[in-house]
Amino acid sequence: MDYYREHRNEFLEGLKAWLRIASISTLPEYAAQVRRAAEFARDALADAGLERAELIEGTGHPLVYAEWLGAPGKPTLLLYGHYDVQPPDPLEEWKSPPFEPEVREENIYARGASDDKGQTWILIKAVEGWLKTQRRLPVNVRFLIEGEEESGGGHISAYVASHPPRLAADAAVICDTEMFAPGLPTICVGLRGIVYAEIEVEGATHDLHSGVYGGVAPNPLQAVAEILCALKDRDGRIRIPGFLDRVRPPSPKEKEAWQRLPFDEQHYREKELGVSQLTGEPGYSVFERLWARPTFEVHGIRGGFTGEGAKTVIPARAVAKVSMRLVADQKPEEAAEQLRRSVAEVCPRGVKAEVRILHSAGPSLVDPENPLVKAAA
Amino acid sequence: MDYYREHRNEFLEGLKAWLRIASISTLPEYAAQVRRAAEFARDALADAGLERAELIEGTGHPLVYAEWLGAPGKPTLLLYGHYDVQPPDPLEEWKSPPFEPEVREENIYARGASDDKGQTWILIKAVEGWLKTQRRLPVNVRFLIEGEEESGGGHISAYVASHPPRLAADAAVICDTEMFAPGLPTICVGLRGIVYAEIEVEGATHDLHSGVYGGVAPNPLQAVAEILCALKDRDGRIRIPGFLDRVRPPSPKEKEAWQRLPFDEQHYREKELGVSQLTGEPGYSVFERLWARPTFEVHGIRGGFTGEGAKTVIPARAVAKVSMRLVADQKPEEAAEQLRRSVAEVCPRGVKAEVRILHSAGPSLVDPENPLVKAAA
């Protein structure tokens, strides 16, 4: 541990230098900075003592790879992180500039500090400490750091799908999740999947004046409200037939572990969310609702008039943007189909409803009893 | 009738000249044209043989007044119209330019042709025909034509409220409604009132990521949907307690008269609205739902994300714009209060809801058996 203490300041300055690079992957005008951030990661991996540190070119932003395979017979870990960041707007919400890292009360503030340069940096420096002081690691490691996590991840998807031998590993570690509480290292064993969809409702062929047609014309906005309420009841129970059938309940061990987490519901409710009451399905704890139960949420409703003042239009169409978060063992294609069928069933008279899936991803869950998870814990 | 036949073309050219004046009252840059349209109306009234034709100045656009009171002992009619028009956008929807009147298949197309220069012009020319051929009218008339009908009507409201003697009349005729069908002169004896409101729902103090908080965070958009569904059921029945109590049912005579109207529901549904099915309260005819029953409609829902693609925000707040159309004998203040109470009652847990009234107006209904209405019929 001395190595880490001695180099603490140098590590911090290194992270700050990385954070200063505005590697906003979704904005083409930042492409040069994105590449600089990739090269910075590659150089840091090489300096840490890893081998074959290099950029993997392809469509989009480069992947960064490095390895140390000097422990034959020992497990191999594939370590994932990303060096790109999201756009920092709205800028007026920042207390210090997003690409000028600032330490305030033991926290470092900059775009990418916690998503995901900070975590990735810790992994690199952890490996560096072993290699500089012991000349070896207890396991084999391969780093794969991408630059498109915030903009689609096309490059890494194609690369992983082709199964190059250099990705062979016994476990993959993703350092892109949160710590549950300050000072509480956290192993996240599951991630919810998603189905993101638009529900489009069509009424008349053109917008109508509610003074002339109100009373007989179907209102697509009201129809959207009716569909949303039919899909999820006032208690937060999702009413899509079959949707909950595959949901795998958490094991008694998991539930017990969750109970040991330091959690003050009142503080969470009042300080983190600022609401009078939490919602969600009755009969499930907060963590079950957050981590082990699927969700159905509406994210926006388009249609009609939303400007200042009053306009009495009955719009010809309305669109709701919704997502379903999936847990193990739900399947995105099946959930999408259940949504489609369910919307068709509950669609009010006089309107037509269509479901368009914008994107989806499966849930992932690793058994907490997995020996590698236990070894890490 | 000869006078009208002989001057048909001249009347049409006069209307066209009036329609060419872009009297868009809501846009300040059109103020000069609005005034020209007022002067045009004043001159037309004077040319028709009316007396005291003049502009009444005040805040906003001028009123136009003229009178003929040469029939002592006979009833006096107050004739209302407006010379201003709405902005013509979107321009690409016009087949001919909005301020270049064009006659196509016996209809005249221009902004203001049917709202309201066309109707007002007919009244002026009707009076002109009598005065030019008979030197007298069978009744006394006063014209009051405003220029702010499409932009709030502040001037006429203040003027009428001060009850100047020149407005004294036995009946007021408003020529700003529709003919039920081509060739079917229509006396409209009622107008629905309105309460226009915003329902604002607040959840957390800030937008939340549905991946992190979905399952426990209240969703104001879903809450808005729940409120809308609680206020009006799937069959179109308004569920606001007390809201329907005062509604005056149409008389058997009215209902019988409605049944005699030429109306093809299938054509109306398919060609005018383009919907598979009309909606609204069960147990009431189309005309009852349109003319004698109040409505509750949602016109827009603001909150969250409605752009292209996907964003999984749970918004901190959402706003629904809604209106209630009122019929006799409902009162706007009472209906607003009922809405307020009802929203408070049905507001889901975890969120706060507030009702803001943007504007309101009372319904009006004249007894169709009124002798002046019967005389006109």
Coordinates of C-alpha atoms in Angstrom, one line a residue, chain B residues 69-310:
Chain B
L69 CA -83.1 54.5 -35.9
G70 CA -85.9 55.7 -38.2
A71 CA -88.5 53.2 -37.0
P72 CA -89.8 54.5 -33.7
G73 CA -91.8 52.0 -31.7
K74 CA -90.2 49.1 -33.6
P75 CA -87.5 46.8 -32.0
T76 CA -83.9 47.8 -32.2
L77 CA -81.3 45.2 -33.2
L78 CA -77.6 45.4 -32.2
L79 CA -75.6 43.8 -35.0
Y80 CA -72.2 42.5 -34.2
G81 CA -69.3 41.4 -36.4
H82 CA -65.5 41.7 -36.5
Y83 CA -63.2 43.0 -39.1
D84 CA -59.9 41.4 -37.8
V85 CA -58.5 38.0 -38.7
Q86 CA -56.1 35.4 -37.4
P87 CA -52.5 35.0 -38.7
P88 CA -52.7 32.9 -41.8
D89 CA -49.9 30.4 -41.1
P90 CA -49.0 27.8 -42.0
L91 CA -48.9 29.4 -45.4
E92 CA -48.0 26.2 -47.3
E93 CA -51.5 24.9 -46.4
W94 CA -53.2 27.6 -48.5
K95 CA -54.1 26.7 -52.1
S96 CA -54.4 30.4 -53.0
P97 CA -52.7 33.3 -51.0
P98 CA -54.7 34.2 -47.9
F99 CA -55.1 37.9 -48.8
E100 CA -55.8 37.4 -52.5
P101 CA -59.4 36.2 -52.5
E102 CA -60.2 33.5 -55.0
V103 CA -63.6 32.1 -55.9
R104 CA -63.5 28.3 -56.4
E105 CA -66.7 26.3 -57.0
E106 CA -69.0 29.0 -55.6
N107 CA -66.9 29.4 -52.5
I108 CA -64.7 32.4 -51.8
Y109 CA -61.3 31.6 -50.2
A110 CA -59.4 34.1 -48.2
R111 CA -58.4 34.7 -44.6
G112 CA -61.5 36.2 -42.9
A113 CA -63.9 35.1 -45.7
S114 CA -66.0 33.1 -43.2
D115 CA -64.6 34.6 -40.0
D116 CA -65.9 37.2 -40.1
K117 CA -65.8 39.7 -42.9
G118 CA -68.1 37.6 -45.1
Q119 CA -70.9 37.4 -42.6
T120 CA -70.5 41.1 -41.6
W121 CA -70.6 42.1 -45.2
I122 CA -73.9 40.3 -45.8
L123 CA -75.5 42.2 -42.9
I124 CA -74.2 45.6 -44.2
K125 CA -75.5 44.8 -47.7
A126 CA -78.8 43.5 -46.4
V127 CA -79.4 46.8 -44.7
E128 CA -78.1 48.7 -47.8
G129 CA -80.7 46.9 -50.0
W130 CA -83.6 48.1 -47.8
L131 CA -82.3 51.6 -47.5
K132 CA -81.5 52.1 -51.1
T133 CA -84.8 50.6 -52.4
Q134 CA -87.3 51.4 -49.6
R135 CA -85.6 54.3 -47.9
R136 CA -86.4 52.6 -44.6
L137 CA -85.9 49.5 -42.5
P138 CA -88.6 47.5 -40.8
V139 CA -86.7 47.7 -37.5
N140 CA -84.0 50.0 -36.0
V141 CA -80.4 48.8 -36.2
R142 CA -77.1 49.6 -34.6
F143 CA -73.9 48.1 -35.9
L144 CA -71.0 47.5 -33.6
I145 CA -68.0 45.9 -35.4
E146 CA -64.8 45.2 -33.5
G147 CA -61.2 44.6 -34.5
E148 CA -59.9 42.5 -31.6
E149 CA -62.0 39.4 -31.7
E150 CA -59.0 37.3 -32.5
S151 CA -56.7 39.0 -30.0
G152 CA -58.6 39.2 -26.7
G153 CA -61.4 41.7 -27.3
G154 CA -60.3 44.1 -24.6
H155 CA -61.6 47.2 -26.2
I156 CA -65.2 46.0 -26.8
S157 CA -65.4 44.3 -23.4
A158 CA -64.6 47.6 -21.7
Y159 CA -66.9 49.5 -24.0
V160 CA -69.9 47.2 -23.5
A161 CA -69.3 47.1 -19.7
S162 CA -69.7 50.9 -19.6
H163 CA -73.2 50.5 -21.2
P164 CA -73.2 53.5 -23.5
P165 CA -76.8 54.5 -24.5
R166 CA -76.0 53.9 -28.2
L167 CA -75.9 50.2 -27.4
A168 CA -79.5 50.0 -26.2
A169 CA -81.3 47.3 -28.1
D170 CA -84.0 44.7 -27.9
A171 CA -81.8 41.9 -29.3
A172 CA -78.2 41.4 -30.3
V173 CA -77.3 39.5 -33.5
I174 CA -73.9 38.0 -33.7
C175 CA -72.9 37.0 -37.2
D176 CA -69.9 35.0 -36.2
T177 CA -71.2 31.5 -36.3
E178 CA -71.6 28.9 -39.0
M179 CA -74.3 27.7 -41.3
F180 CA -75.1 24.1 -40.5
A181 CA -75.0 23.1 -44.2
P182 CA -74.6 25.0 -47.5
G183 CA -77.9 26.8 -48.3
L184 CA -79.3 26.3 -44.8
P185 CA -79.5 29.6 -43.0
T186 CA -78.8 28.9 -39.3
I187 CA -79.8 30.7 -36.2
C188 CA -77.4 29.7 -33.4
V189 CA -79.1 30.3 -30.1
G190 CA -76.4 29.0 -27.8
L191 CA -72.7 29.1 -27.3
R192 CA -70.7 26.9 -25.0
G193 CA -68.6 28.7 -22.3
I194 CA -65.1 27.6 -21.4
V195 CA -62.7 27.1 -18.5
Y196 CA -59.1 26.7 -19.7
A197 CA -56.7 25.4 -17.2
E198 CA -53.2 24.0 -16.6
I199 CA -52.8 21.1 -14.3
E200 CA -49.2 21.1 -13.0
V201 CA -47.9 18.0 -11.3
E202 CA -44.6 18.0 -9.3
G203 CA -42.7 14.9 -8.3
A204 CA -39.0 15.0 -7.3
T205 CA -37.1 18.3 -7.0
H206 CA -35.1 17.5 -10.2
D207 CA -35.2 15.2 -13.2
L208 CA -34.2 11.7 -12.4
H209 CA -32.7 8.8 -14.5
S210 CA -35.2 6.1 -14.8
G211 CA -32.4 3.4 -14.7
V212 CA -31.4 4.6 -11.3
Y213 CA -34.7 5.7 -9.7
G214 CA -37.3 3.9 -11.8
G215 CA -39.4 1.7 -9.4
V216 CA -39.5 4.1 -6.5
A217 CA -39.7 7.7 -8.0
P218 CA -43.1 9.2 -8.7
N219 CA -43.5 10.0 -12.4
P220 CA -45.4 13.2 -12.9
L221 CA -46.3 12.3 -16.5
Q222 CA -47.9 9.0 -15.3
A223 CA -49.6 11.0 -12.6
V224 CA -51.0 13.4 -15.2
A225 CA -52.3 10.4 -17.1
E226 CA -53.9 9.1 -13.9
I227 CA -55.5 12.4 -13.2
L228 CA -56.9 12.8 -16.7
C229 CA -58.3 9.3 -16.5
A230 CA -59.9 9.9 -13.1
L231 CA -61.6 13.1 -14.4
K232 CA -63.1 11.5 -17.5
D233 CA -63.7 7.8 -17.8
R234 CA -63.1 5.6 -20.8
D235 CA -66.6 6.1 -22.0
G236 CA -66.3 9.8 -22.0
R237 CA -68.3 10.5 -18.8
I238 CA -66.9 13.4 -16.9
R239 CA -66.3 12.4 -13.3
I240 CA -65.8 15.8 -11.7
P241 CA -68.2 15.8 -8.8
G242 CA -71.0 18.2 -9.2
F243 CA -69.9 19.3 -12.6
L244 CA -73.0 18.1 -14.4
D245 CA -75.5 19.1 -11.8
R246 CA -76.5 22.4 -13.4
V247 CA -76.5 21.2 -17.0
R248 CA -79.8 22.2 -18.6
P249 CA -81.1 19.5 -20.9
P250 CA -82.3 20.6 -24.3
S251 CA -86.1 20.9 -24.6
P252 CA -88.1 18.3 -26.5
K253 CA -88.7 21.0 -29.1
E254 CA -85.0 21.6 -29.6
K255 CA -84.2 17.9 -29.8
E256 CA -87.0 17.5 -32.4
A257 CA -85.6 20.4 -34.4
W258 CA -82.1 18.8 -34.3
Q259 CA -83.6 15.6 -35.7
R260 CA -84.8 17.5 -38.7
L261 CA -81.3 18.8 -39.6
P262 CA -79.8 17.2 -42.7
F263 CA -77.0 15.1 -41.1
D264 CA -75.3 12.0 -42.4
E265 CA -73.3 10.6 -39.4
Q266 CA -71.3 8.3 -41.5
H267 CA -70.2 11.1 -43.9
Y268 CA -69.4 13.3 -40.9
R269 CA -67.4 10.6 -39.2
E270 CA -65.5 9.5 -42.3
K271 CA -65.1 12.7 -44.3
E272 CA -65.1 15.5 -41.8
L273 CA -63.2 13.8 -39.0
G274 CA -61.7 10.8 -40.6
V275 CA -62.2 8.5 -37.6
S276 CA -63.4 5.0 -37.3
Q277 CA -65.8 5.8 -34.5
L278 CA -67.2 8.9 -32.8
T279 CA -66.7 9.1 -29.0
G280 CA -68.4 10.8 -26.2
E281 CA -70.9 10.1 -23.5
P282 CA -73.1 7.1 -24.2
G283 CA -76.9 7.8 -24.2
Y284 CA -76.7 11.2 -25.9
S285 CA -77.1 11.9 -29.6
V286 CA -74.3 13.5 -31.6
F287 CA -75.9 17.0 -31.4
E288 CA -76.5 16.7 -27.7
R289 CA -72.9 15.8 -27.2
L290 CA -71.8 18.7 -29.4
W291 CA -74.2 21.4 -28.3
A292 CA -75.8 20.5 -25.0
R293 CA -73.3 18.6 -23.0
P294 CA -70.1 20.0 -21.4
T295 CA -66.7 18.6 -22.4
F296 CA -63.4 17.9 -20.7
E297 CA -60.5 17.8 -23.2
V298 CA -56.7 17.7 -22.8
H299 CA -54.9 19.9 -25.4
G300 CA -51.3 19.2 -24.6
I301 CA -49.0 17.5 -22.0
R302 CA -45.6 19.1 -21.4
G303 CA -42.8 17.5 -19.5
G304 CA -39.9 15.0 -20.0
F305 CA -38.5 14.4 -23.4
T306 CA -40.3 14.5 -26.7
G307 CA -37.5 14.9 -29.2
E308 CA -36.2 12.3 -31.7
G309 CA -34.9 9.1 -30.2
A310 CA -34.7 8.0 -26.6

